[in-house]
């Protein structure tokens, strides 16, 4: 990570901690101590382990999708890049900063940039498809729970519909650009020229040449997926479903650890809404937004005395644990890149 990214990491953690402190201030009371005294650490540990397992599903998704394109990337390397990705994602809105890390590490494992980009973009597509399908399922078959949530917060339905429109447009543009790579080249060229007029990019012609080359590589990688990498899409969808279900169940395990009912269906709906909100680029790593959103939604069906502690545990696993798990792999990557540059300069 660059120095600026470390600065944003500090900002993200500080903002999250500040919002979390406010949540605890307004929710902790004398009955909270009684709830804490009855905490079952088994469920808390199980929730943390399940999160690590879900990251393993993510690594398997990358491994299988890469293998379908003809590249053998070992599981350890895939898990390492997923963990490093989580640290960078914590400092970027909608966690978008993780994509370049995954592309770079796949490239280091012998996957050409175009194919690595195709794998990472297809991951995002699969995430959007799964979350969109789960949202449709929640609204069509879990109407009672959905309506109770929507009645408490009128903006929930709007967010879901807006997210569906965004995902649909993204998929349509994506499909069109695959069939017409020249269109994608023109869009990227216009964006580069627009940026150049304002910030005067160095070596603009070199950049435009690189865009043409990498768009061709990217398109070839996607064509591989469609033609003979379909098994990668099947495996990718399978592990994407496992990943999101594992992440959604964590909240129910935490509720059980705090002596509450798991509220499986209600929690599923809330986690789905929060996942979609987190895709909107609002704050670095969703810090602050996630805490406030979870507090507001879960306060509809769990005691207010415990909602702050629940949200704290939830963020400790899904945010702060990600940062801790990503530190060592990120430092390892930085050390490797530093040694590689030093070797070239000799």
CSV table of C-alpha atoms in Angstrom, one decimal:
chain,number,residue,atom,x,y,z
A,1,UNK,CA,0.0,0.0,0.0
A,2,UNK,CA,1.1,3.6,-0.7
A,3,UNK,CA,1.5,6.2,2.0
A,4,UNK,CA,-1.7,7.8,0.9
A,5,UNK,CA,-3.5,4.5,1.3
A,6,UNK,CA,-2.2,4.1,4.8
A,7,UNK,CA,-3.5,7.6,5.6
A,8,UNK,CA,-7.0,6.7,4.2
A,9,UNK,CA,-6.9,3.5,6.3
A,10,UNK,CA,-6.4,5.5,9.4
A,11,UNK,CA,-9.2,7.8,8.3
A,12,UNK,CA,-11.5,4.9,7.7
A,13,UNK,CA,-10.7,3.2,11.0
A,14,UNK,CA,-11.1,6.5,12.9
A,15,UNK,CA,-14.5,7.2,11.3
A,16,UNK,CA,-15.7,3.7,12.0
A,17,UNK,CA,-14.5,3.9,15.6
A,18,UNK,CA,-16.2,7.3,16.1
A,19,UNK,CA,-19.5,6.2,14.7
A,20,UNK,CA,-19.3,3.0,16.7
A,21,UNK,CA,-18.6,4.9,19.9
A,22,UNK,CA,-21.7,7.0,19.2
A,23,UNK,CA,-23.8,3.9,18.7
A,24,UNK,CA,-22.6,2.3,21.9
A,25,UNK,CA,-23.2,5.6,23.8
A,26,UNK,CA,-26.9,5.7,22.8
A,27,UNK,CA,-27.6,1.9,23.2
A,28,UNK,CA,-25.7,0.7,26.2
A,29,UNK,CA,-27.6,0.7,29.5
A,30,UNK,CA,-27.8,-1.2,32.7
A,31,UNK,CA,-29.4,-4.3,31.1
A,32,UNK,CA,-26.5,-4.5,28.6
A,33,UNK,CA,-24.2,-5.8,31.3
A,34,UNK,CA,-26.6,-8.6,32.0
A,35,UNK,CA,-26.7,-9.6,28.3
A,36,UNK,CA,-22.9,-9.5,28.1
A,37,UNK,CA,-22.6,-11.8,31.1
A,38,UNK,CA,-24.6,-14.5,29.2
A,39,UNK,CA,-22.4,-14.3,26.0
A,40,UNK,CA,-21.6,-17.7,24.6
A,41,UNK,CA,-18.0,-17.4,23.2
A,42,UNK,CA,-18.5,-20.6,21.1
A,43,UNK,CA,-20.9,-18.9,18.7
A,44,UNK,CA,-18.6,-15.8,18.5
A,45,UNK,CA,-15.6,-17.9,17.6
A,46,UNK,CA,-17.7,-19.9,15.1
A,47,UNK,CA,-18.7,-16.6,13.5
A,48,UNK,CA,-15.1,-15.5,13.1
A,49,UNK,CA,-14.1,-18.9,11.7
A,50,UNK,CA,-17.0,-18.9,9.2
A,51,UNK,CA,-15.8,-15.5,7.9
A,52,UNK,CA,-12.3,-17.0,7.3
A,53,UNK,CA,-14.0,-20.0,5.6
A,54,UNK,CA,-15.9,-17.5,3.3
A,55,UNK,CA,-12.6,-15.9,2.3
A,56,UNK,CA,-11.5,-19.4,1.4
A,57,UNK,CA,-14.5,-19.7,-0.8
A,58,UNK,CA,-13.5,-16.5,-2.5
A,59,UNK,CA,-10.0,-17.8,-3.1
A,60,UNK,CA,-11.4,-21.1,-4.5
A,61,UNK,CA,-13.5,-19.0,-6.9
A,62,UNK,CA,-10.5,-17.2,-8.2
A,63,UNK,CA,-8.5,-20.4,-8.5
A,64,UNK,CA,-11.3,-22.3,-10.4
A,65,UNK,CA,-12.0,-19.3,-12.7
A,66,UNK,CA,-8.3,-19.0,-13.5
A,67,UNK,CA,-8.0,-22.7,-14.1
A,68,UNK,CA,-10.9,-22.6,-16.6
A,69,UNK,CA,-8.8,-20.2,-18.7
A,70,UNK,CA,-5.8,-22.6,-18.6
A,71,UNK,CA,-3.8,-21.1,-15.7
A,72,UNK,CA,-2.7,-23.0,-12.6
A,73,UNK,CA,-2.7,-20.7,-9.6
A,74,UNK,CA,-2.2,-22.5,-6.3
A,75,UNK,CA,-4.8,-22.0,-3.5
A,76,UNK,CA,-2.2,-20.5,-1.1
A,77,UNK,CA,-1.5,-17.7,-3.6
A,78,UNK,CA,-5.2,-17.1,-4.2
A,79,UNK,CA,-5.9,-16.9,-0.5
A,80,UNK,CA,-3.0,-14.5,0.0
A,81,UNK,CA,-4.2,-12.2,-2.7
A,82,UNK,CA,-7.8,-12.2,-1.3
A,83,UNK,CA,-6.4,-11.3,2.2
A,84,UNK,CA,-4.3,-8.5,0.7
A,85,UNK,CA,-7.3,-7.3,-1.3
A,86,UNK,CA,-9.3,-7.0,1.9
A,87,UNK,CA,-6.9,-4.5,3.4
A,88,UNK,CA,-6.9,-2.2,0.4
A,89,UNK,CA,-10.7,-2.6,0.1
A,90,UNK,CA,-11.0,-1.2,3.6
A,91,UNK,CA,-9.7,2.2,2.4
A,92,UNK,CA,-11.7,2.6,-0.8
A,93,UNK,CA,-15.4,3.3,-1.4
A,94,UNK,CA,-17.4,0.2,-2.4
A,95,UNK,CA,-14.2,-1.7,-1.8
A,96,UNK,CA,-13.2,-1.0,-5.4
A,97,UNK,CA,-9.5,-0.7,-4.5
A,98,UNK,CA,-9.2,-4.5,-4.1
A,99,UNK,CA,-9.6,-5.2,-7.8
A,100,UNK,CA,-6.2,-3.9,-8.9
A,101,UNK,CA,-4.5,-5.9,-6.1
A,102,UNK,CA,-6.2,-9.1,-7.3
A,103,UNK,CA,-5.3,-8.4,-11.0
A,104,UNK,CA,-1.7,-7.6,-10.0
A,105,UNK,CA,-1.3,-10.8,-8.0
A,106,UNK,CA,-2.8,-13.0,-10.7
A,107,UNK,CA,-0.4,-11.4,-13.1
A,108,UNK,CA,2.4,-12.3,-10.7
A,109,UNK,CA,1.2,-15.9,-10.8
A,110,UNK,CA,1.6,-16.1,-14.5
A,111,UNK,CA,-1.9,-14.9,-15.7
A,112,UNK,CA,-1.7,-12.3,-18.4
A,113,UNK,CA,-3.2,-8.9,-17.5
A,114,UNK,CA,-6.1,-9.2,-19.9
A,115,UNK,CA,-7.1,-12.6,-18.6
A,116,UNK,CA,-6.6,-11.5,-14.9
A,117,UNK,CA,-8.8,-8.5,-15.6
A,118,UNK,CA,-11.4,-10.8,-17.1
A,119,UNK,CA,-11.4,-13.0,-14.0
A,120,UNK,CA,-11.7,-10.1,-11.6
A,121,UNK,CA,-14.4,-8.3,-13.6
A,122,UNK,CA,-16.4,-11.5,-13.9
A,123,UNK,CA,-16.2,-11.9,-10.1
A,124,UNK,CA,-18.0,-8.5,-9.8
A,125,UNK,CA,-20.6,-9.6,-12.4
A,126,UNK,CA,-21.3,-12.8,-10.5
A,127,UNK,CA,-21.6,-10.9,-7.2
A,128,UNK,CA,-24.1,-8.5,-8.8
A,129,UNK,CA,-26.1,-11.4,-10.3
A,130,UNK,CA,-26.2,-13.3,-7.0
A,131,UNK,CA,-27.1,-10.3,-4.9
A,132,UNK,CA,-29.7,-9.2,-7.5
A,133,UNK,CA,-31.3,-12.7,-7.5
A,134,UNK,CA,-31.3,-12.8,-3.7
A,135,UNK,CA,-33.0,-9.4,-3.6
A,136,UNK,CA,-35.7,-10.6,-6.0
A,137,UNK,CA,-36.2,-13.7,-3.9
A,138,UNK,CA,-36.5,-11.6,-0.7
A,139,UNK,CA,-39.0,-9.3,-2.2
A,140,UNK,CA,-41.1,-12.0,-3.9
A,141,UNK,CA,-41.1,-14.8,-1.4
A,142,UNK,CA,-40.3,-13.0,1.9
A,143,UNK,CA,-42.8,-10.3,1.5
A,144,UNK,CA,-43.8,-10.1,5.2
A,145,UNK,CA,-40.3,-9.6,6.4
A,146,UNK,CA,-39.5,-7.3,3.5
A,147,UNK,CA,-42.5,-5.1,4.0
A,148,UNK,CA,-41.8,-4.8,7.8
A,149,UNK,CA,-38.3,-3.6,7.0
A,150,UNK,CA,-39.4,-1.3,4.2
A,151,UNK,CA,-42.1,0.2,6.5
A,152,UNK,CA,-39.5,1.1,9.1
A,153,UNK,CA,-37.2,2.7,6.4
A,154,UNK,CA,-38.9,4.0,3.3
A,155,UNK,CA,-35.6,4.2,1.4
A,156,UNK,CA,-35.0,0.5,1.5
A,157,UNK,CA,-37.1,-0.3,-1.6
A,158,UNK,CA,-35.7,2.6,-3.5
A,159,UNK,CA,-32.1,1.4,-2.8
A,160,UNK,CA,-33.0,-2.1,-4.0
A,161,UNK,CA,-34.6,-0.8,-7.2
A,162,UNK,CA,-31.8,1.6,-7.9
A,163,UNK,CA,-29.3,-1.2,-7.3
A,164,UNK,CA,-31.1,-3.5,-9.7
A,165,UNK,CA,-31.1,-0.8,-12.4
A,166,UNK,CA,-27.4,-0.1,-11.9
A,167,UNK,CA,-26.5,-3.8,-12.0
A,168,UNK,CA,-28.7,-4.4,-15.1
A,169,UNK,CA,-27.1,-1.4,-16.9
A,170,UNK,CA,-23.7,-2.6,-15.9
A,171,UNK,CA,-24.3,-6.1,-17.3
A,172,UNK,CA,-25.8,-4.7,-20.5
A,173,UNK,CA,-22.9,-2.4,-21.1
A,174,UNK,CA,-20.5,-5.2,-20.2
A,175,UNK,CA,-22.1,-7.6,-22.7
A,176,UNK,CA,-22.1,-4.9,-25.4
A,177,UNK,CA,-18.5,-4.1,-24.8
A,178,UNK,CA,-17.6,-7.8,-25.1
A,179,UNK,CA,-19.3,-8.1,-28.5
A,180,UNK,CA,-17.9,-4.7,-29.6
A,181,UNK,CA,-14.5,-4.2,-28.1
A,182,UNK,CA,-14.0,-1.1,-30.2
A,183,UNK,CA,-16.8,0.6,-28.3
A,184,UNK,CA,-14.9,0.0,-25.0
A,185,UNK,CA,-11.7,1.4,-26.5
A,186,UNK,CA,-13.5,4.5,-27.6
A,187,UNK,CA,-15.0,5.0,-24.1
A,188,UNK,CA,-11.6,4.5,-22.4
A,189,UNK,CA,-9.9,6.8,-24.9
A,190,UNK,CA,-12.4,9.6,-24.3
A,191,UNK,CA,-12.0,9.2,-20.6
A,192,UNK,CA,-8.2,9.4,-20.9
A,193,UNK,CA,-8.3,12.4,-23.1
A,194,UNK,CA,-10.8,14.1,-20.8
A,195,UNK,CA,-8.4,13.5,-17.9
A,196,UNK,CA,-5.5,14.7,-19.9
A,197,UNK,CA,-7.2,18.0,-20.7
A,198,UNK,CA,-7.5,18.7,-16.9
A,199,UNK,CA,-4.4,17.1,-15.5
A,200,UNK,CA,-2.1,16.8,-18.5
A,201,UNK,CA,-1.1,13.2,-18.4
A,202,UNK,CA,2.5,12.3,-19.2
A,203,UNK,CA,3.0,9.9,-22.1
A,204,UNK,CA,-0.6,10.1,-23.2
A,205,UNK,CA,0.1,8.3,-26.5
A,206,UNK,CA,1.7,5.5,-24.7
A,207,UNK,CA,-1.3,5.2,-22.4
A,208,UNK,CA,-3.7,5.1,-25.4
A,209,UNK,CA,-1.6,2.3,-27.0
A,210,UNK,CA,-1.7,0.4,-23.7
A,211,UNK,CA,-5.5,0.8,-23.6
A,212,UNK,CA,-5.9,-0.7,-27.1
A,213,UNK,CA,-3.6,-3.6,-26.2
A,214,UNK,CA,-5.2,-4.4,-22.9
A,215,UNK,CA,-8.7,-4.1,-24.1
A,216,UNK,CA,-7.9,-6.7,-26.8
A,217,UNK,CA,-6.3,-8.9,-24.1
A,218,UNK,CA,-9.4,-8.4,-21.9
A,219,UNK,CA,-11.8,-9.2,-24.7
A,220,UNK,CA,-9.8,-12.4,-25.6
A,221,UNK,CA,-10.0,-13.5,-21.9
A,222,UNK,CA,-13.8,-13.0,-21.8
A,223,UNK,CA,-14.2,-14.8,-25.1
A,224,UNK,CA,-12.3,-17.7,-23.5
A,225,UNK,CA,-14.8,-17.8,-20.6
A,226,UNK,CA,-17.7,-18.0,-23.1
A,227,UNK,CA,-16.1,-20.5,-25.4
A,228,UNK,CA,-14.2,-23.0,-23.3
A,229,UNK,CA,-14.1,-21.4,-19.8
A,230,UNK,CA,-17.7,-22.1,-19.0
A,231,UNK,CA,-16.7,-24.4,-16.2
A,232,UNK,CA,-15.1,-21.4,-14.5
A,233,UNK,CA,-18.4,-19.5,-14.6
A,234,UNK,CA,-20.2,-22.5,-13.1
A,235,UNK,CA,-17.6,-22.9,-10.3
A,236,UNK,CA,-17.5,-19.1,-9.9
A,237,UNK,CA,-21.3,-18.9,-9.4
A,238,UNK,CA,-21.2,-21.9,-7.0
A,239,UNK,CA,-18.5,-20.3,-4.8
A,240,UNK,CA,-20.1,-16.9,-5.0
A,241,UNK,CA,-23.3,-18.3,-3.6
A,242,UNK,CA,-21.4,-20.1,-0.8
A,243,UNK,CA,-19.4,-16.9,0.0
A,244,UNK,CA,-22.5,-14.6,0.4
A,245,UNK,CA,-24.5,-17.2,2.3
A,246,UNK,CA,-21.5,-17.7,4.7
A,247,UNK,CA,-21.2,-14.0,5.2
A,248,UNK,CA,-24.9,-13.5,5.8
A,249,UNK,CA,-25.1,-16.3,8.4
A,250,UNK,CA,-22.4,-14.6,10.6
A,251,UNK,CA,-24.9,-12.1,12.0
A,252,UNK,CA,-27.2,-14.9,13.1
A,253,UNK,CA,-24.4,-16.7,14.9
A,254,UNK,CA,-23.5,-13.5,16.7
A,255,UNK,CA,-27.1,-13.1,17.8
A,256,UNK,CA,-27.1,-16.6,19.2
A,257,UNK,CA,-23.8,-15.9,20.9
A,258,UNK,CA,-25.6,-12.9,22.6
A,259,UNK,CA,-28.4,-15.2,23.8
A,260,UNK,CA,-30.9,-14.0,21.1
A,261,UNK,CA,-32.9,-15.9,18.5
A,262,UNK,CA,-30.9,-16.2,15.3
A,263,UNK,CA,-33.7,-14.3,13.3
A,264,UNK,CA,-32.5,-16.2,10.2
A,265,UNK,CA,-34.9,-14.7,7.7
A,266,UNK,CA,-35.0,-11.2,9.1
A,267,UNK,CA,-31.2,-11.1,9.4
A,268,UNK,CA,-30.9,-12.5,5.8
A,269,UNK,CA,-33.0,-9.6,4.5
A,270,UNK,CA,-31.0,-7.0,6.5
A,271,UNK,CA,-27.7,-8.4,5.4
A,272,UNK,CA,-28.8,-8.4,1.8
A,273,UNK,CA,-29.8,-4.7,2.0
A,274,UNK,CA,-26.5,-3.8,3.8
A,275,UNK,CA,-24.5,-5.7,1.2
A,276,UNK,CA,-26.1,-3.6,-1.6
A,277,UNK,CA,-25.7,-0.4,0.3
A,278,UNK,CA,-22.0,-1.2,0.8
A,279,UNK,CA,-21.6,-1.5,-3.0
A,280,UNK,CA,-22.5,2.2,-3.2
A,281,UNK,CA,-19.3,4.3,-3.1
A,282,UNK,CA,-20.1,6.5,0.0
A,283,UNK,CA,-17.2,6.1,2.4
A,284,UNK,CA,-13.9,4.2,2.5
A,285,UNK,CA,-14.6,0.6,3.3
A,286,UNK,CA,-18.2,1.6,4.1
A,287,UNK,CA,-17.0,2.8,7.5
A,288,UNK,CA,-19.8,4.6,9.4
A,289,UNK,CA,-22.4,3.7,6.9
A,290,UNK,CA,-22.3,0.0,7.8
A,291,UNK,CA,-22.5,0.7,11.6
A,292,UNK,CA,-25.4,3.1,11.3
A,293,UNK,CA,-27.3,0.9,8.8
A,294,UNK,CA,-26.9,-2.2,10.9
A,295,UNK,CA,-27.9,-0.4,14.1
A,296,UNK,CA,-31.0,1.1,12.4
A,297,UNK,CA,-32.2,-2.2,10.8
A,298,UNK,CA,-31.4,-4.6,13.7
A,299,UNK,CA,-33.0,-2.3,16.3
A,300,UNK,CA,-36.4,-3.2,14.6
A,301,UNK,CA,-36.3,-6.7,16.0
A,302,UNK,CA,-33.6,-7.1,18.8
A,303,UNK,CA,-33.5,-5.2,22.1
A,304,UNK,CA,-31.9,-1.8,21.9
A,305,UNK,CA,-29.7,-2.6,24.9
A,306,UNK,CA,-27.8,-5.2,22.9
A,307,UNK,CA,-27.9,-3.8,19.4
A,308,UNK,CA,-24.7,-1.7,19.9
A,309,UNK,CA,-22.7,-4.7,21.2
A,310,UNK,CA,-24.0,-6.8,18.3
A,311,UNK,CA,-23.0,-4.2,15.7
A,312,UNK,CA,-19.6,-3.9,17.4
A,313,UNK,CA,-19.0,-7.7,17.2
A,314,UNK,CA,-20.3,-7.8,13.6
A,315,UNK,CA,-17.9,-5.0,12.5
A,316,UNK,CA,-15.0,-6.6,14.4
A,317,UNK,CA,-15.3,-9.7,12.2
A,318,UNK,CA,-16.3,-8.2,8.9
A,319,UNK,CA,-14.1,-5.1,9.0
A,320,UNK,CA,-11.4,-5.0,11.6
A,321,UNK,CA,-10.5,-8.7,11.2
A,322,UNK,CA,-10.1,-8.1,7.5
A,323,UNK,CA,-7.6,-5.4,8.2
A,324,UNK,CA,-5.6,-7.7,10.5
A,325,UNK,CA,-5.7,-10.6,8.1
A,326,UNK,CA,-4.6,-8.4,5.3
A,327,UNK,CA,-1.7,-6.8,7.0
A,328,UNK,CA,0.8,-9.6,6.7
A,329,UNK,CA,0.1,-10.5,3.1
A,330,UNK,CA,0.2,-6.9,2.1
A,331,UNK,CA,3.5,-6.3,3.8
A,332,UNK,CA,4.8,-9.5,2.1
A,333,UNK,CA,3.8,-8.2,-1.3
A,334,UNK,CA,5.4,-4.8,-0.6
A,335,UNK,CA,8.6,-6.5,0.4
A,336,UNK,CA,8.6,-8.6,-2.7
A,337,UNK,CA,8.0,-5.6,-5.0
A,338,UNK,CA,10.7,-3.6,-3.2
A,339,UNK,CA,13.3,-6.4,-3.6
A,340,UNK,CA,12.3,-6.8,-7.3
A,341,UNK,CA,12.8,-3.1,-8.0
A,342,UNK,CA,16.1,-3.1,-6.1
A,343,UNK,CA,17.3,-6.1,-8.2
A,344,UNK,CA,16.4,-4.3,-11.5
A,345,UNK,CA,18.4,-1.3,-10.4
A,346,UNK,CA,21.6,-3.3,-9.9
